[in-house]
């Protein structure tokens, strides 16, 4: 396996008096309210560790106040961490000089914010080219690159518009284009679509999926919306009160929630859209006809339903050439019926 694009180890961000004394002390074990009452400090991010692989879409989600936005800002020291390591391509961000940190932000990591942060007096093409301008690229080169990105993010024909002339969704496309123009190795998204109406938000989620497939960028995406996390994430990290509750693939989070907090989060999720066949299959039994059709283990239940129900033999669930189990119409219908019961 390749080295992680991002490695976070024992990361803390504590706000309050003498904050640096909290990590590693007995007070570090206190709950958030107890810590505040005893020390006047708040641990917004508490001993968080995770890795993001190259090309992965890694989603961090949690309710308001869970620490997710503070976490993403610590990754490039927009907020200074109190303790811990943040390694990007093997270099520790926490120990970077001011010069190296500027280079990291200008060339290797780009961020897309909830509030678009566009320059209102500049046209679309110049907003997208802004990061290249800061980097010192000559005008002809940065405008040529910006035009490529305009086309990539679906803004062709709007190059000479000002931000105020665009819809919210189109403004966010400009923000996304500005981040992509510098060709970063990692893209950070801090709840970028939460201010958009639901239909535009869905379009922008699909746009991120499309761009990821085309460009294979490593992405860290912050959201409070579970459906967004399940739609976008290769893996999901769930936070509560600054701590990691669970890290897993969408089907692991829905199929095996770590505790009641996560279980409540996923209670209303249509499981047939998320769970794969490996979650509903069973071991073959004596008498099973193992000559039926084969499906990969990572096939979602919803996608497999029609073929499984139409088959008069168990469907073989495969991982490569290896038989993992079988699934029948009873197994599929159990998920769908339970899903309908929750919906009603």
Coordinates of C-alpha atoms in Angstrom, one line a residue:
X1 CA 0.0 0.0 0.0
X2 CA 1.2 3.5 -0.8
X3 CA 2.2 5.9 2.0
X4 CA -0.7 7.9 3.3
X5 CA -1.4 11.3 1.7
X6 CA -2.4 12.6 5.1
X7 CA -1.5 11.1 8.5
X8 CA -2.9 12.6 11.7
X9 CA -1.6 11.3 15.0
X10 CA -2.8 12.4 18.5
X11 CA -4.1 15.8 17.3
X12 CA -5.4 18.2 20.0
X13 CA -6.8 21.7 19.8
X14 CA -7.6 23.1 23.2
X15 CA -8.9 26.6 23.7
X16 CA -8.5 28.4 27.0
X17 CA -5.9 29.3 29.7
X18 CA -2.7 27.2 29.7
X19 CA -4.1 25.0 27.0
X20 CA -0.8 23.3 26.2
X21 CA -0.9 21.6 29.7
X22 CA -4.0 19.6 29.0
X23 CA -2.8 17.0 26.4
X24 CA -1.1 14.2 28.3
X25 CA -2.3 15.3 31.7
X26 CA -4.9 13.6 34.0
X27 CA -7.3 16.3 33.0
X28 CA -7.2 15.1 29.4
X29 CA -9.4 12.2 30.5
X30 CA -12.2 14.5 31.6
X31 CA -15.4 15.0 29.6
X32 CA -15.9 18.3 27.8
X33 CA -18.1 19.8 30.5
X34 CA -15.9 18.6 33.4
X35 CA -12.8 20.0 31.7
X36 CA -14.3 23.4 31.2
X37 CA -15.6 23.5 34.7
X38 CA -12.2 22.5 36.2
X39 CA -9.8 24.3 34.0
X40 CA -11.7 26.8 31.9
X41 CA -10.5 25.0 28.8
X42 CA -12.4 23.4 25.9
X43 CA -10.9 20.5 23.9
X44 CA -12.4 21.2 20.5
X45 CA -10.2 18.3 19.0
X46 CA -9.2 15.6 21.4
X47 CA -6.5 13.1 20.6
X48 CA -7.7 12.5 17.0
X49 CA -5.8 10.0 14.8
X50 CA -6.5 8.8 11.2
X51 CA -4.9 8.3 7.8
X52 CA -6.1 9.3 4.3
X53 CA -4.9 7.3 1.4
X54 CA -3.9 8.9 -1.9
X55 CA -7.0 9.4 -4.1
X56 CA -9.4 8.7 -1.2
X57 CA -12.5 10.8 -0.4
X58 CA -12.4 10.9 3.4
X59 CA -15.4 12.5 5.0
X60 CA -15.4 13.9 8.6
X61 CA -18.9 14.3 9.9
X62 CA -20.6 15.3 13.2
X63 CA -23.2 17.6 14.7
X64 CA -22.5 21.3 15.3
X65 CA -19.8 21.6 18.0
X66 CA -18.3 18.2 17.3
X67 CA -14.9 19.7 16.3
X68 CA -14.9 18.8 12.7
X69 CA -14.4 22.3 11.3
X70 CA -11.7 23.0 13.9
X71 CA -10.0 19.7 12.8
X72 CA -9.8 20.6 9.1
X73 CA -8.4 24.0 9.9
X74 CA -5.7 22.4 12.0
X75 CA -4.5 20.4 9.0
X76 CA -2.9 23.5 7.4
X77 CA -2.5 25.5 10.6
X78 CA -5.2 28.0 9.9
X79 CA -5.8 27.1 13.5
X80 CA -2.6 26.2 15.4
X81 CA -2.9 22.7 16.9
X82 CA -2.1 22.4 20.6
X83 CA -0.4 19.0 20.3
X84 CA 0.0 16.1 17.8
X85 CA 1.3 15.5 14.3
X86 CA -0.1 16.3 10.9
X87 CA 1.9 14.7 8.2
X88 CA 1.2 15.7 4.6
X89 CA 3.2 13.6 2.1
X90 CA 5.5 12.7 5.0
X91 CA 6.2 16.3 6.1
X92 CA 5.0 17.4 9.6
X93 CA 2.9 20.5 9.2
X94 CA 3.2 21.4 12.9
X95 CA 6.9 21.8 12.5
X96 CA 7.0 23.7 9.3
X97 CA 8.6 27.1 9.1
X98 CA 6.4 30.0 7.9
X99 CA 8.0 29.8 4.4
X100 CA 7.3 26.1 4.0
X101 CA 3.8 26.5 5.3
X102 CA 3.1 29.2 2.7
X103 CA 4.4 26.8 0.0
X104 CA 2.2 24.0 1.3
X105 CA -0.9 26.3 1.2
X106 CA -0.1 27.7 -2.2
X107 CA 1.0 24.5 -4.0
X108 CA 0.0 21.3 -2.3
X109 CA -3.3 21.9 -0.3
X110 CA -6.3 23.9 -1.3
X111 CA -9.5 24.6 0.7
X112 CA -13.1 25.2 -0.3
X113 CA -15.2 27.0 2.3
X114 CA -18.9 27.2 3.1
X115 CA -18.9 30.9 2.5
X116 CA -17.4 31.2 -0.9
X117 CA -14.8 33.8 -0.1
X118 CA -14.8 35.2 -3.7
X119 CA -13.3 38.5 -4.5
X120 CA -16.4 40.6 -5.5
X121 CA -14.5 43.1 -7.7
X122 CA -12.9 40.4 -9.8
X123 CA -14.5 38.4 -12.6
X124 CA -14.9 34.7 -12.6
X125 CA -11.7 34.0 -14.6
X126 CA -9.6 36.2 -12.3
X127 CA -11.1 34.6 -9.1
X128 CA -10.2 31.2 -10.4
X129 CA -6.7 32.4 -11.3
X130 CA -6.1 34.1 -8.0
X131 CA -4.1 31.3 -6.4
X132 CA -1.8 31.2 -9.4
X133 CA -1.4 34.9 -9.2
X134 CA -0.4 34.7 -5.5
X135 CA 2.1 32.0 -6.5
X136 CA 3.7 34.3 -9.0
X137 CA 2.6 32.7 -12.3
X138 CA 2.7 35.1 -15.3
X139 CA -0.7 36.4 -16.4
X140 CA -1.0 34.6 -19.7
X141 CA -0.1 31.2 -18.1
X142 CA -2.5 31.6 -15.2
X143 CA -5.4 32.8 -17.4
X144 CA -4.9 29.8 -19.7
X145 CA -5.0 27.5 -16.7
X146 CA -8.0 29.3 -15.3
X147 CA -9.9 28.8 -18.6
X148 CA -9.2 25.0 -18.5
X149 CA -10.7 25.0 -15.0
X150 CA -13.7 27.1 -16.0
X151 CA -14.6 24.5 -18.6
X152 CA -13.9 21.6 -16.1
X153 CA -16.3 23.0 -13.4
X154 CA -19.1 23.9 -15.8
X155 CA -18.7 27.7 -15.9
X156 CA -18.1 28.1 -19.6
X157 CA -19.6 31.4 -20.8
X158 CA -19.5 33.0 -17.4
X159 CA -15.8 33.9 -17.4
X160 CA -16.4 37.6 -17.5
X161 CA -19.2 37.6 -14.9
X162 CA -18.8 39.1 -11.4
X163 CA -19.7 36.8 -8.4
X164 CA -22.8 38.8 -7.5
X165 CA -24.2 38.0 -11.0
X166 CA -24.1 34.2 -10.3
X167 CA -26.3 31.9 -8.4
X168 CA -25.1 30.3 -5.1
X169 CA -24.3 27.1 -6.9
X170 CA -22.4 28.8 -9.6
X171 CA -20.5 30.8 -7.0
X172 CA -19.5 27.6 -5.3
X173 CA -18.3 26.3 -8.6
X174 CA -16.0 29.3 -8.8
X175 CA -14.7 28.5 -5.3
X176 CA -14.1 24.9 -6.4
X177 CA -12.4 26.0 -9.6
X178 CA -10.1 28.3 -7.6
X179 CA -9.0 25.4 -5.5
X180 CA -8.4 23.1 -8.4
X181 CA -6.5 25.7 -10.5
X182 CA -3.4 25.3 -8.3
X183 CA -3.4 21.5 -8.9
X184 CA -3.2 20.6 -5.2
X185 CA -2.4 17.1 -4.0
X186 CA -5.1 17.4 -1.3
X187 CA -8.4 19.3 -1.4
X188 CA -10.1 20.2 1.9
X189 CA -13.8 21.0 1.9
X190 CA -15.3 22.7 5.0
X191 CA -19.1 22.2 4.7
X192 CA -19.0 23.8 1.2
X193 CA -22.6 23.1 0.2
X194 CA -24.5 23.6 3.5
X195 CA -25.7 27.1 2.4
X196 CA -27.1 25.9 -0.9
X197 CA -30.7 24.8 -1.5
X198 CA -31.2 21.0 -1.6
X199 CA -31.4 20.6 -5.4
X200 CA -28.3 22.7 -6.1
X201 CA -26.5 20.9 -3.2
X202 CA -27.2 17.6 -4.8
X203 CA -25.8 18.9 -8.1
X204 CA -22.7 20.1 -6.4
X205 CA -22.2 16.7 -4.6
X206 CA -22.4 15.0 -8.0
X207 CA -20.0 17.5 -9.4
X208 CA -17.4 16.5 -6.7
X209 CA -18.0 12.9 -7.5
X210 CA -17.4 13.6 -11.2
X211 CA -14.3 15.6 -10.6
X212 CA -12.9 13.0 -8.3
X213 CA -13.4 10.3 -10.9
X214 CA -11.7 12.5 -13.5
X215 CA -8.8 13.9 -11.4
X216 CA -8.4 11.3 -8.6
X217 CA -7.6 14.0 -6.1
X218 CA -7.2 13.2 -2.4
X219 CA -10.2 14.9 -0.6
X220 CA -11.1 15.6 3.0
X221 CA -14.7 16.6 3.2
X222 CA -16.4 18.1 6.3
X223 CA -20.1 17.8 6.7
X224 CA -22.9 17.5 9.2
X225 CA -25.2 15.8 6.7
X226 CA -25.1 12.0 6.8
X227 CA -26.6 11.5 3.4
X228 CA -23.9 13.7 2.0
X229 CA -21.3 11.7 3.8
X230 CA -22.6 8.4 2.5
X231 CA -22.9 9.8 -1.0
X232 CA -19.4 11.1 -1.2
X233 CA -17.2 9.2 1.2
X234 CA -14.9 6.2 0.5
X235 CA -14.6 6.3 4.3
X236 CA -16.3 8.3 7.0
X237 CA -15.0 9.5 10.4
X238 CA -17.7 10.4 12.9
X239 CA -16.9 12.9 15.7
X240 CA -18.6 13.8 18.9
X241 CA -17.4 16.4 21.4
X242 CA -14.0 16.6 19.7
X243 CA -13.3 12.8 19.7
X244 CA -13.5 10.1 17.1
X245 CA -16.4 7.8 17.6
X246 CA -16.1 5.6 14.5
X247 CA -14.1 5.4 11.2
X248 CA -15.3 3.1 8.5
X249 CA -16.7 2.7 5.0
X250 CA -20.3 3.8 4.5
X251 CA -21.6 0.2 4.7
X252 CA -19.5 -0.4 7.9
X253 CA -21.0 2.7 9.5
X254 CA -24.6 1.8 8.6
X255 CA -24.2 -2.0 9.0
X256 CA -22.1 -2.0 12.3
X257 CA -22.6 1.3 14.1
X258 CA -20.0 1.7 16.9
X259 CA -22.5 2.9 19.6
X260 CA -25.9 4.4 20.2
X261 CA -24.8 7.8 18.9
X262 CA -23.9 6.4 15.5
X263 CA -26.9 4.0 15.6
X264 CA -29.2 7.0 16.0
X265 CA -27.4 8.8 13.2
X266 CA -28.0 6.0 10.7
X267 CA -31.5 4.9 11.9
X268 CA -33.3 6.5 9.0
X269 CA -30.8 5.6 6.3
X270 CA -32.4 3.5 3.5
X271 CA -30.1 0.5 4.1
X272 CA -30.6 -1.1 0.8
X273 CA -28.9 1.9 -0.8
X274 CA -25.8 1.5 1.4
X275 CA -25.4 -2.1 2.5
X276 CA -23.6 -4.4 0.2
X277 CA -24.2 -8.1 -0.3
X278 CA -21.6 -9.1 2.2
X279 CA -23.9 -7.7 5.0
X280 CA -26.9 -9.8 4.0
X281 CA -25.3 -13.0 2.7
X282 CA -25.3 -16.3 4.6
X283 CA -23.0 -19.3 4.5
X284 CA -24.0 -22.0 2.0
X285 CA -26.0 -24.9 3.3
X286 CA -26.3 -28.5 2.4
X287 CA -28.6 -28.7 -0.5
X288 CA -28.0 -25.2 -1.8
X289 CA -27.7 -25.2 -5.6
X290 CA -24.3 -23.4 -6.1
X291 CA -24.6 -23.1 -9.9
X292 CA -26.6 -19.8 -9.7
X293 CA -25.4 -16.4 -10.9
X294 CA -22.5 -14.6 -9.3
X295 CA -22.3 -11.0 -8.0
X296 CA -19.4 -9.2 -6.4
X297 CA -19.5 -8.8 -2.6
X298 CA -19.5 -5.0 -2.9
X299 CA -22.7 -4.9 -4.9
X300 CA -25.3 -2.8 -3.1
X301 CA -28.5 -4.6 -2.0
X302 CA -30.7 -2.2 -4.1
X303 CA -28.6 -2.8 -7.2
X304 CA -28.8 -6.6 -6.7
X305 CA -32.4 -6.9 -5.7
X306 CA -34.0 -7.5 -9.1
X307 CA -31.5 -10.2 -10.1
X308 CA -31.7 -12.0 -6.7
X309 CA -35.5 -12.0 -6.6
X310 CA -35.8 -13.2 -10.2
X311 CA -33.3 -16.1 -9.6
X312 CA -34.6 -19.6 -8.7
X313 CA -31.2 -20.4 -7.2
X314 CA -29.1 -18.7 -4.5
X315 CA -26.9 -15.9 -5.9
X316 CA -23.2 -16.6 -5.2
X317 CA -21.5 -13.7 -3.5
X318 CA -17.9 -13.5 -4.7
X319 CA -14.7 -11.7 -3.8
X320 CA -12.6 -12.3 -6.9
X321 CA -12.6 -16.0 -7.4
X322 CA -13.5 -16.8 -3.8
X323 CA -17.0 -17.7 -2.7
X324 CA -17.9 -15.7 0.4
X325 CA -21.5 -16.8 0.8
X326 CA -24.9 -16.8 -0.9
X327 CA -27.9 -14.5 -0.9
X328 CA -31.5 -15.4 -1.7
X329 CA -34.7 -13.4 -2.2
X330 CA -35.5 -13.8 1.5
X331 CA -32.3 -12.1 2.5
X332 CA -33.0 -9.2 0.2
X333 CA -36.6 -8.8 1.1
X334 CA -35.7 -8.8 4.8
X335 CA -33.7 -5.6 4.3
X336 CA -36.3 -4.0 2.1
X337 CA -39.2 -4.8 4.4
X338 CA -37.4 -3.5 7.4
X339 CA -36.5 -0.3 5.5
X340 CA -40.2 0.3 4.6
X341 CA -41.2 -0.3 8.2
X342 CA -38.8 2.4 9.4
X343 CA -40.0 4.8 6.7
X344 CA -43.7 4.3 7.7

